[in-house]
Amino acid sequence: MPRPSTKHAEAAAKAVFDRYVADGHMKQHEADAALRGGLPDILAALAAQRIVGVPEEETTALLQAKVTADRLLLAEARGRRARRHARLGLMGAEVALAAWDGIRRDLGEVLATVTSR
């Protein structure tokens, strides 16, 4: 079975990493490594959510809640190490949410081609 296209998910995740690079929070090679190393795990976890039947709205709400909670943690973090740790958590949550939105677009394209036949 061919691997499904995840071009929107990959582009959305890359956009989050690119923002962190542009803001000076990480270097490009770090972002590239995080994208290569982390995105497959994020996509697998999100696919598992769909396979077990978790409603899309619930997954979206959970990811949005995680981003909100991590933004609060970053705002409250004191000290360089605490802020870096909080920022990494927020980055992971933002990447997961962006990838989820991309997966939904990717799936929409697949379903459009299947149903149009």
PDB file of C-alpha atoms in Angstrom:
ATOM      1  CA  MET A   1       0.000   0.000   0.000  1.00  0.00           C
ATOM      2  CA  PRO A   2       1.506   3.366  -0.981  1.00  0.00           C
ATOM      3  CA  ARG A   3       2.254   5.929   1.694  1.00  0.00           C
ATOM      4  CA  PRO A   4      -0.487   8.567   1.751  1.00  0.00           C
ATOM      5  CA  SER A   5       0.523  12.084   0.770  1.00  0.00           C
ATOM      6  CA  THR A   6       1.086  14.375   3.726  1.00  0.00           C
ATOM      7  CA  LYS A   7       2.290  17.419   1.814  1.00  0.00           C
ATOM      8  CA  HIS A   8       0.000  19.860   3.621  1.00  0.00           C
ATOM      9  CA  ALA A   9       0.880  18.426   7.032  1.00  0.00           C
ATOM     10  CA  GLU A  10       4.586  18.616   6.260  1.00  0.00           C
ATOM     11  CA  ALA A  11       4.325  22.179   4.916  1.00  0.00           C
ATOM     12  CA  ALA A  12       2.322  23.319   7.947  1.00  0.00           C
ATOM     13  CA  ALA A  13       4.817  21.793  10.388  1.00  0.00           C
ATOM     14  CA  LYS A  14       7.731  23.311   8.468  1.00  0.00           C
ATOM     15  CA  ALA A  15       6.082  26.735   8.654  1.00  0.00           C
ATOM     16  CA  VAL A  16       6.005  26.495  12.465  1.00  0.00           C
ATOM     17  CA  PHE A  17       9.686  25.540  12.594  1.00  0.00           C
ATOM     18  CA  ASP A  18      10.553  28.300  10.122  1.00  0.00           C
ATOM     19  CA  ARG A  19       8.892  30.836  12.437  1.00  0.00           C
ATOM     20  CA  TYR A  20      11.007  29.640  15.365  1.00  0.00           C
ATOM     21  CA  VAL A  21      14.136  29.920  13.202  1.00  0.00           C
ATOM     22  CA  ALA A  22      13.174  33.414  12.056  1.00  0.00           C
ATOM     23  CA  ASP A  23      12.565  34.445  15.681  1.00  0.00           C
ATOM     24  CA  GLY A  24      16.059  33.213  16.592  1.00  0.00           C
ATOM     25  CA  HIS A  25      14.919  30.422  18.910  1.00  0.00           C
ATOM     26  CA  MET A  26      16.626  27.692  16.894  1.00  0.00           C
ATOM     27  CA  LYS A  27      18.992  27.241  13.988  1.00  0.00           C
ATOM     28  CA  GLN A  28      17.869  25.964  10.591  1.00  0.00           C
ATOM     29  CA  HIS A  29      19.729  22.655  10.942  1.00  0.00           C
ATOM     30  CA  GLU A  30      17.995  22.095  14.307  1.00  0.00           C
ATOM     31  CA  ALA A  31      14.617  22.790  12.740  1.00  0.00           C
ATOM     32  CA  ASP A  32      15.356  20.434   9.851  1.00  0.00           C
ATOM     33  CA  ALA A  33      16.426  17.675  12.251  1.00  0.00           C
ATOM     34  CA  ALA A  34      13.350  18.184  14.435  1.00  0.00           C
ATOM     35  CA  LEU A  35      11.108  18.043  11.374  1.00  0.00           C
ATOM     36  CA  ARG A  36      12.725  14.837  10.090  1.00  0.00           C
ATOM     37  CA  GLY A  37      12.838  13.203  13.498  1.00  0.00           C
ATOM     38  CA  GLY A  38       9.597  14.368  15.071  1.00  0.00           C
ATOM     39  CA  LEU A  39       7.051  14.747  12.308  1.00  0.00           C
ATOM     40  CA  PRO A  40       6.712  11.023  11.526  1.00  0.00           C
ATOM     41  CA  ASP A  41       5.906  10.354  15.186  1.00  0.00           C
ATOM     42  CA  ILE A  42       3.377  13.185  15.289  1.00  0.00           C
ATOM     43  CA  LEU A  43       1.724  11.951  12.091  1.00  0.00           C
ATOM     44  CA  ALA A  44       1.596   8.389  13.451  1.00  0.00           C
ATOM     45  CA  ALA A  45       0.006   9.565  16.703  1.00  0.00           C
ATOM     46  CA  LEU A  46      -2.579  11.628  14.847  1.00  0.00           C
ATOM     47  CA  ALA A  47      -3.320   8.738  12.490  1.00  0.00           C
ATOM     48  CA  ALA A  48      -3.842   6.495  15.520  1.00  0.00           C
ATOM     49  CA  GLN A  49      -6.387   9.009  16.836  1.00  0.00           C
ATOM     50  CA  ARG A  50      -8.335   8.711  13.581  1.00  0.00           C
ATOM     51  CA  ILE A  51      -8.038   4.912  13.460  1.00  0.00           C
ATOM     52  CA  VAL A  52      -9.504   4.433  16.931  1.00  0.00           C
ATOM     53  CA  GLY A  53     -12.345   6.762  16.040  1.00  0.00           C
ATOM     54  CA  VAL A  54     -11.594   9.902  18.046  1.00  0.00           C
ATOM     55  CA  PRO A  55     -13.772  12.633  16.469  1.00  0.00           C
ATOM     56  CA  GLU A  56     -11.846  15.296  14.546  1.00  0.00           C
ATOM     57  CA  GLU A  57     -13.405  18.039  16.665  1.00  0.00           C
ATOM     58  CA  GLU A  58     -12.148  16.372  19.847  1.00  0.00           C
ATOM     59  CA  THR A  59      -8.612  16.037  18.490  1.00  0.00           C
ATOM     60  CA  THR A  60      -8.659  19.671  17.381  1.00  0.00           C
ATOM     61  CA  ALA A  61      -9.932  20.834  20.764  1.00  0.00           C
ATOM     62  CA  LEU A  62      -7.295  18.800  22.626  1.00  0.00           C
ATOM     63  CA  LEU A  63      -4.477  20.187  20.492  1.00  0.00           C
ATOM     64  CA  GLN A  64      -5.749  23.759  20.808  1.00  0.00           C
ATOM     65  CA  ALA A  65      -6.024  23.346  24.584  1.00  0.00           C
ATOM     66  CA  LYS A  66      -2.425  22.081  24.702  1.00  0.00           C
ATOM     67  CA  VAL A  67      -1.188  25.099  22.720  1.00  0.00           C
ATOM     68  CA  THR A  68      -3.096  27.449  25.043  1.00  0.00           C
ATOM     69  CA  ALA A  69      -1.740  25.743  28.173  1.00  0.00           C
ATOM     70  CA  ASP A  70       1.821  25.800  26.840  1.00  0.00           C
ATOM     71  CA  ARG A  71       1.541  29.506  25.960  1.00  0.00           C
ATOM     72  CA  LEU A  72       0.534  30.168  29.550  1.00  0.00           C
ATOM     73  CA  LEU A  73       3.475  28.112  30.820  1.00  0.00           C
ATOM     74  CA  LEU A  74       5.835  30.123  28.620  1.00  0.00           C
ATOM     75  CA  ALA A  75       4.384  33.404  29.853  1.00  0.00           C
ATOM     76  CA  GLU A  76       4.850  32.301  33.467  1.00  0.00           C
ATOM     77  CA  ALA A  77       8.315  30.756  33.008  1.00  0.00           C
ATOM     78  CA  ARG A  78      11.137  32.493  34.838  1.00  0.00           C
ATOM     79  CA  GLY A  79      14.762  32.005  33.965  1.00  0.00           C
ATOM     80  CA  ARG A  80      16.462  31.107  30.726  1.00  0.00           C
ATOM     81  CA  ARG A  81      16.261  27.334  31.156  1.00  0.00           C
ATOM     82  CA  ALA A  82      12.593  27.400  32.209  1.00  0.00           C
ATOM     83  CA  ARG A  83      11.657  29.605  29.243  1.00  0.00           C
ATOM     84  CA  ARG A  84      13.546  27.361  26.803  1.00  0.00           C
ATOM     85  CA  HIS A  85      11.836  24.276  28.206  1.00  0.00           C
ATOM     86  CA  ALA A  86       8.419  25.956  28.013  1.00  0.00           C
ATOM     87  CA  ARG A  87       9.129  27.188  24.467  1.00  0.00           C
ATOM     88  CA  LEU A  88      10.055  23.659  23.345  1.00  0.00           C
ATOM     89  CA  GLY A  89       6.778  22.355  24.737  1.00  0.00           C
ATOM     90  CA  LEU A  90       4.860  25.094  22.967  1.00  0.00           C
ATOM     91  CA  MET A  91       6.707  24.426  19.729  1.00  0.00           C
ATOM     92  CA  GLY A  92       5.780  20.750  19.877  1.00  0.00           C
ATOM     93  CA  ALA A  93       2.138  21.580  20.523  1.00  0.00           C
ATOM     94  CA  GLU A  94       2.067  24.128  17.694  1.00  0.00           C
ATOM     95  CA  VAL A  95       3.682  21.652  15.294  1.00  0.00           C
ATOM     96  CA  ALA A  96       1.145  18.968  16.241  1.00  0.00           C
ATOM     97  CA  LEU A  97      -1.784  21.366  15.734  1.00  0.00           C
ATOM     98  CA  ALA A  98      -0.394  22.587  12.405  1.00  0.00           C
ATOM     99  CA  ALA A  99       0.229  19.004  11.254  1.00  0.00           C
ATOM    100  CA  TRP A 100      -3.315  18.060  12.264  1.00  0.00           C
ATOM    101  CA  ASP A 101      -4.754  20.908  10.191  1.00  0.00           C
ATOM    102  CA  GLY A 102      -2.543  19.782   7.296  1.00  0.00           C
ATOM    103  CA  ILE A 103      -3.655  16.169   7.656  1.00  0.00           C
ATOM    104  CA  ARG A 104      -7.265  17.279   7.427  1.00  0.00           C
ATOM    105  CA  ARG A 105      -6.481  19.151   4.179  1.00  0.00           C
ATOM    106  CA  ASP A 106      -4.544  16.151   2.830  1.00  0.00           C
ATOM    107  CA  LEU A 107      -7.428  13.840   3.674  1.00  0.00           C
ATOM    108  CA  GLY A 108      -9.880  16.241   2.068  1.00  0.00           C
ATOM    109  CA  GLU A 109      -7.913  16.092  -1.185  1.00  0.00           C
ATOM    110  CA  VAL A 110      -7.816  12.295  -1.101  1.00  0.00           C
ATOM    111  CA  LEU A 111     -11.531  12.041  -0.418  1.00  0.00           C
ATOM    112  CA  ALA A 112     -12.291  14.548  -3.193  1.00  0.00           C
ATOM    113  CA  THR A 113     -10.436  12.408  -5.730  1.00  0.00           C
ATOM    114  CA  VAL A 114     -12.022   9.173  -4.482  1.00  0.00           C
ATOM    115  CA  THR A 115     -15.572  10.511  -4.471  1.00  0.00           C
ATOM    116  CA  SER A 116     -15.214  12.248  -7.849  1.00  0.00           C
ATOM    117  CA  ARG A 117     -14.527   8.952  -9.653  1.00  0.00           C
TER     118      ARG A 117
END
